[in-house]
Coordinates of C-alpha atoms in Angstrom, one line a residue:
M1 CA 1.9 -9.8 -17.7
I2 CA -0.4 -7.1 -18.9
T3 CA 2.3 -4.5 -18.3
A4 CA 4.8 -6.5 -20.3
F5 CA 2.2 -6.9 -23.1
D6 CA 1.6 -3.1 -23.0
L7 CA 5.4 -2.5 -23.2
S8 CA 5.6 -4.7 -26.3
S9 CA 4.6 -1.6 -28.3
F10 CA 8.3 -0.8 -28.4
F11 CA 8.6 -3.6 -30.9
T12 CA 5.2 -3.3 -32.7
D13 CA 4.9 0.4 -33.5
K14 CA 6.2 -0.1 -37.0
Y15 CA 3.6 -2.7 -37.8
Y16 CA 0.5 -0.5 -37.5
E17 CA -0.5 -1.1 -41.1
T18 CA -0.5 -4.9 -41.0
N19 CA -1.4 -5.4 -37.3
L20 CA -3.9 -2.6 -36.5
N21 CA -6.2 -4.8 -34.6
F22 CA -3.4 -6.2 -32.5
E23 CA -2.1 -2.7 -31.7
I24 CA -5.6 -1.4 -30.7
F25 CA -6.1 -4.4 -28.5
R26 CA -2.7 -3.9 -26.9
M27 CA -3.7 -0.3 -26.2
T28 CA -7.1 -1.0 -24.7
I29 CA -6.0 -3.9 -22.5
S30 CA -3.7 -1.5 -20.7
L31 CA -6.8 -0.1 -19.1
L32 CA -6.8 -3.3 -17.0
I33 CA -3.5 -2.5 -15.4
M34 CA -4.6 0.0 -12.7
P35 CA -7.8 -2.0 -11.7
I36 CA -5.7 -5.1 -11.2
F37 CA -3.0 -3.1 -9.3
Y38 CA -5.8 -1.6 -7.1
L39 CA -7.2 -5.1 -6.4
Y40 CA -3.6 -6.3 -5.6
V41 CA -3.1 -3.5 -3.1
K42 CA -6.4 -4.4 -1.4
A43 CA -5.5 -8.1 -1.3
V44 CA -2.2 -7.2 0.4
C45 CA -3.7 -4.7 2.9
H46 CA -6.8 -6.7 3.8
S47 CA -6.3 -10.2 5.0
D48 CA -10.0 -11.1 4.4
F49 CA -10.0 -9.8 0.8
R50 CA -11.7 -12.1 -1.8
L51 CA -12.6 -11.5 -5.4
K52 CA -16.3 -10.9 -5.9
P53 CA -18.7 -10.5 -8.9
K54 CA -18.9 -6.7 -8.2
H55 CA -15.3 -6.4 -9.1
L56 CA -16.2 -7.0 -12.7
T57 CA -17.4 -3.4 -12.8
L58 CA -13.7 -2.4 -12.9
I59 CA -13.4 -3.6 -16.5
I60 CA -16.2 -1.1 -17.7
P61 CA -13.6 1.4 -19.2
F62 CA -12.0 -1.4 -21.1
V63 CA -15.4 -2.6 -22.5
I64 CA -16.5 0.9 -23.4
T65 CA -13.2 1.7 -25.2
T66 CA -13.3 -1.6 -27.1
L67 CA -16.9 -0.8 -28.3
V68 CA -15.7 2.6 -29.4
F69 CA -12.9 1.1 -31.4
I70 CA -15.0 -1.6 -33.1
P71 CA -16.6 0.4 -36.0
R72 CA -13.7 2.3 -37.5
F73 CA -10.7 0.2 -36.3
Y74 CA -11.5 -3.5 -35.7
L75 CA -13.8 -3.6 -38.7
A76 CA -11.5 -1.5 -41.0
T77 CA -10.5 -2.8 -44.4
T78 CA -6.8 -2.8 -45.5
I79 CA -7.2 0.5 -47.3
E80 CA -8.9 2.1 -44.3
S81 CA -6.1 0.7 -42.1
I82 CA -3.5 2.6 -44.1
Y83 CA -5.5 5.8 -43.7
I84 CA -5.9 5.2 -40.0
Y85 CA -2.1 4.6 -39.7
E86 CA -1.4 7.9 -41.4
H87 CA -3.8 9.9 -39.3
F88 CA -3.6 7.8 -36.1
K89 CA -2.8 10.7 -33.7
Q90 CA -5.7 12.7 -35.0
M91 CA -8.4 10.0 -34.7
L92 CA -11.1 10.9 -32.2
E93 CA -11.2 7.4 -30.8
V94 CA -7.5 7.5 -30.1
R95 CA -7.7 10.8 -28.3
F96 CA -10.7 9.5 -26.3
F97 CA -8.6 6.5 -25.3
Y98 CA -5.7 8.7 -24.0
I99 CA -8.0 11.0 -22.1
L100 CA -9.9 8.1 -20.5
A101 CA -6.6 6.3 -19.6
E102 CA -5.3 9.4 -17.8
L103 CA -8.5 10.0 -15.9
Q104 CA -8.7 6.3 -14.9
Y105 CA -5.0 6.4 -13.8
A106 CA -5.6 9.5 -11.7
F107 CA -8.7 7.9 -10.1
Y108 CA -7.0 4.7 -9.1
I109 CA -3.7 6.2 -7.9
V110 CA -5.6 8.4 -5.5
L111 CA -7.7 5.4 -4.4
V112 CA -4.5 3.4 -3.8
F113 CA -2.9 6.1 -1.7
I114 CA -6.1 6.4 0.4
I115 CA -6.1 2.6 1.0
L116 CA -2.5 2.7 2.0
K117 CA -3.0 5.7 4.4
K118 CA -5.9 4.0 6.1
Y119 CA -4.0 0.7 6.3
K120 CA -1.1 2.4 8.0
E121 CA -3.3 4.1 10.5
I122 CA -5.2 0.9 11.4
Y123 CA -1.9 -1.0 11.6
L124 CA -0.4 1.5 14.0
E125 CA -3.6 1.3 16.2
N126 CA -3.7 -2.5 16.3
Y127 CA -0.3 -4.0 15.9
T128 CA 3.0 -3.9 17.9
N129 CA 5.5 -4.5 15.1
T130 CA 6.7 -1.0 14.1
N131 CA 8.6 -2.5 11.1
N132 CA 5.6 -2.1 8.8
S133 CA 7.4 -3.5 5.7
S134 CA 4.3 -4.2 3.6
Y135 CA 3.2 -0.6 3.8
K136 CA 6.6 0.8 3.0
W137 CA 7.1 -1.6 0.1
L138 CA 3.6 -0.9 -1.4
F139 CA 4.1 2.8 -1.0
Q140 CA 7.5 2.7 -2.6
M141 CA 6.1 0.6 -5.5
T142 CA 3.2 3.0 -6.0
V143 CA 5.5 6.0 -6.1
F144 CA 7.7 4.2 -8.7
F145 CA 4.7 3.5 -10.8
L146 CA 3.6 7.1 -10.5
I147 CA 7.1 8.3 -11.7
A148 CA 7.0 5.9 -14.6
H149 CA 3.5 7.0 -15.6
C150 CA 4.6 10.7 -15.5
I151 CA 7.2 9.8 -18.1
V152 CA 4.5 7.9 -20.1
F153 CA 2.3 11.0 -19.9
F154 CA 5.1 13.2 -21.1
K155 CA 5.6 10.7 -24.0
S156 CA 1.9 10.9 -24.9
F157 CA 2.0 14.7 -24.7
I158 CA 5.0 15.2 -27.0
R159 CA 3.4 12.7 -29.5
Y160 CA 1.3 15.6 -30.6
T161 CA 4.2 18.1 -30.8
D162 CA 7.2 18.6 -33.1
Y163 CA 9.6 17.0 -30.6
N164 CA 9.1 13.4 -31.7
A165 CA 12.9 12.8 -31.3
F166 CA 12.3 12.7 -27.5
L167 CA 10.0 9.6 -28.0
N168 CA 12.9 7.2 -28.4
T169 CA 14.6 8.6 -25.3
S170 CA 11.4 8.3 -23.3
N171 CA 10.9 4.7 -24.5
V172 CA 14.3 3.7 -23.2
I173 CA 13.7 5.4 -19.8
I174 CA 10.2 3.7 -19.5
G175 CA 11.6 0.3 -20.5
T176 CA 14.5 0.6 -18.0
I177 CA 12.2 1.7 -15.2
A178 CA 9.8 -1.2 -16.0
L179 CA 12.7 -3.7 -15.9
I180 CA 14.1 -2.3 -12.6
I181 CA 10.6 -2.5 -11.0
S182 CA 10.0 -6.0 -12.3
C183 CA 13.3 -7.3 -11.0
W184 CA 12.9 -5.5 -7.6
F185 CA 9.3 -6.9 -7.4
V186 CA 10.4 -10.5 -7.9
L187 CA 13.5 -10.3 -5.7
K188 CA 11.6 -8.7 -2.9
A189 CA 9.0 -11.4 -2.9
L190 CA 11.6 -14.2 -3.1
N191 CA 13.7 -12.8 -0.2
N192 CA 10.7 -11.9 2.0
P193 CA 8.0 -14.6 1.5
G194 CA 6.4 -13.5 4.8
L195 CA 6.4 -9.8 4.0
F196 CA 2.7 -9.2 3.9
K197 CA 0.5 -9.0 7.0
G198 CA -2.9 -7.6 6.0
V199 CA -5.5 -6.1 8.4
D200 CA -9.2 -7.0 8.6
S201 CA -11.1 -4.8 6.1
N202 CA -14.0 -4.5 8.6
M203 CA -11.7 -2.9 11.2
L204 CA -12.5 0.8 11.9
L205 CA -10.1 3.6 12.7
V206 CA -10.5 4.7 16.3
N207 CA -12.2 8.0 15.4
E208 CA -14.7 6.1 13.3
A209 CA -15.2 3.5 16.1
V210 CA -15.8 6.3 18.7
I211 CA -18.5 7.9 16.4
S212 CA -20.1 4.5 15.8
T213 CA -20.2 3.7 19.5
E214 CA -21.7 7.1 20.3
K215 CA -24.5 6.4 17.8
E216 CA -25.2 3.0 19.2
S217 CA -25.4 4.2 22.8
F218 CA -26.7 7.4 24.1
Q219 CA -24.9 6.9 27.4
A220 CA -21.1 7.5 27.2
P221 CA -18.9 5.6 29.7
K222 CA -18.2 7.5 32.8
S223 CA -14.7 8.8 33.5
T224 CA -14.4 6.6 36.7
E225 CA -15.3 3.5 34.6
I226 CA -12.7 4.4 32.0
A227 CA -10.1 5.0 34.7
S228 CA -10.9 1.6 36.2
Q229 CA -10.6 -0.1 32.8
I230 CA -7.2 1.6 32.2
E231 CA -6.0 0.5 35.7
L232 CA -7.0 -3.1 35.1
L233 CA -5.4 -3.2 31.7
E234 CA -2.1 -1.7 32.9
K235 CA -2.1 -4.1 35.9
Y236 CA -2.6 -7.1 33.6
V237 CA 0.1 -6.0 31.2
L238 CA 2.6 -5.5 34.0
E239 CA 1.9 -8.8 35.8
N240 CA 1.5 -11.1 32.7
E241 CA 3.9 -9.4 30.3
P242 CA 2.0 -10.2 27.1
Y243 CA 4.3 -7.6 25.3
L244 CA 7.1 -10.2 25.3
E245 CA 5.3 -11.8 22.3
P246 CA 6.9 -10.0 19.3
S247 CA 3.8 -10.5 17.1
L248 CA 1.2 -9.4 19.7
T249 CA -1.9 -7.8 18.2
I250 CA -4.8 -6.0 19.8
Q251 CA -7.0 -8.9 18.9
E252 CA -4.8 -11.3 20.9
L253 CA -4.6 -8.9 23.9
S254 CA -8.4 -8.4 23.8
K255 CA -8.9 -12.1 24.3
Q256 CA -6.5 -12.2 27.2
V257 CA -8.1 -9.3 29.0
N258 CA -11.6 -10.5 28.0
M259 CA -12.6 -7.2 26.4
P260 CA -14.1 -6.6 22.9
V261 CA -11.5 -5.5 20.3
R262 CA -13.2 -2.3 19.5
D263 CA -13.6 -1.3 23.2
L264 CA -9.9 -2.1 23.8
S265 CA -8.8 -0.1 20.7
I266 CA -10.9 2.9 21.8
L267 CA -9.5 2.6 25.4
I268 CA -5.8 2.6 24.3
N269 CA -5.9 4.8 21.2
H270 CA -8.6 7.3 22.3
H271 CA -8.6 7.4 26.1
I272 CA -4.9 6.6 26.8
N273 CA -4.1 8.6 23.6
Q274 CA -1.4 6.2 22.4
H275 CA -1.1 4.0 19.4
F276 CA -1.2 0.3 20.3
F277 CA 2.4 -0.2 19.3
D278 CA 3.5 2.8 21.4
F279 CA 1.5 1.5 24.4
I280 CA 3.1 -1.9 24.2
N281 CA 6.5 -0.7 23.4
E282 CA 6.6 1.5 26.5
Y283 CA 6.4 -1.6 28.6
R284 CA 9.1 -3.3 26.5
I285 CA 11.4 -0.3 26.9
Q286 CA 10.8 -0.3 30.7
K287 CA 11.7 -4.0 30.8
A288 CA 14.8 -3.3 28.7
M289 CA 15.8 -0.4 31.1
Q290 CA 15.5 -2.8 34.1
I291 CA 17.8 -5.3 32.4
L292 CA 20.3 -2.6 31.3
K293 CA 20.4 -1.4 35.0
N294 CA 20.9 -4.9 36.4
P295 CA 24.6 -5.6 37.0
S296 CA 24.1 -9.3 36.9
K297 CA 23.0 -9.0 33.3
S298 CA 25.8 -6.7 32.1
K299 CA 27.1 -9.4 29.8
L300 CA 23.9 -9.5 27.8
T301 CA 24.3 -7.8 24.4
I302 CA 21.9 -5.2 23.2
L303 CA 20.7 -7.7 20.6
E304 CA 19.9 -10.3 23.2
I305 CA 18.1 -7.8 25.3
L306 CA 15.8 -6.5 22.5
Y307 CA 14.8 -10.1 21.6
E308 CA 14.2 -10.8 25.3
V309 CA 11.7 -7.9 25.7
G310 CA 9.7 -8.6 22.6
F311 CA 11.3 -6.6 19.7
N312 CA 12.4 -8.4 16.6
S313 CA 14.6 -5.8 14.9
K314 CA 17.5 -3.6 16.2
S315 CA 16.4 -0.5 14.3
S316 CA 12.8 -0.6 15.8
F317 CA 14.2 -1.2 19.2
N318 CA 16.7 1.7 19.0
T319 CA 14.1 4.0 17.6
A320 CA 11.6 3.2 20.4
F321 CA 14.2 3.3 23.1
K322 CA 15.5 6.8 22.1
K323 CA 11.9 8.0 21.8
H324 CA 11.2 7.1 25.4
T325 CA 14.6 7.9 27.0
N326 CA 16.3 10.3 24.6
K327 CA 19.3 8.0 24.7
T328 CA 20.4 5.0 22.8
P329 CA 20.5 1.6 24.7
T330 CA 24.3 1.8 24.9
E331 CA 24.3 5.4 26.2
F332 CA 21.7 4.4 28.8
R333 CA 23.7 1.4 30.0
N334 CA 26.9 3.5 30.3
S335 CA 25.1 6.2 32.2

């Protein structure tokens, strides 16, 4: 809604003289777009995310800019408004706004990419579904927003040059991109209501967990103890086949093997040196290979087999199978 309000400038630019306050408010409220997008990304990535009073600090740039605009803009008389309109680009307050907006955007876009990177790493270390749609979708959306903003930045830059004719073209491009993103956003949400699967924000990456564990305990686990834990884990997985559950997570497996989540994560990701989904998928692929070798199950289709061993998409099954065997399932069956 705020983005739509910001884009309304396409229809209000010519009304500066009579609607100066409205135009200034439209400009300053755009400073809330990136903080809200940042909170949205956190809400999608972290299943335990909740709005807190501390998040009000994100509106500080908006408040500061509003205070800066009050003396000479919001309190301007009609005659002063005409002067401001004629010298709008040169006004210090306006230049301050554009500089602050660019700095704020750069700060939040970097922050969003950092959150997405950590989310992806935690997801790979703790979940078995390789089809990480929420990460891909958020990453694509962020890139699209970045491209659109580059065009906006270009528009703001040429505003102070003699190439004002490009402004109309850039407005059309920005409007078109905004329309495409909005339609894509809505259709994606409608077609994939279960798209998002956040991770616990308190979960640590394995490297962080290892460091934390070392600080908590001066005595590191012995290699024989680690080997014993790995043996028990592999035995449990082979005998009980928990990997047949498509949505298996490391939290669920930790309950089954009666081991703290952090310890199990370190054991698999650090000591076995595999991501959790690679560890689990290896057993799924071995199970699939047994079925493909079995003459009595030769009538089963590849699709039936991948569902039977715990995968939920053909693409992720084919990718994992080729990674482990260097062959497609069909090639393996024929050989």
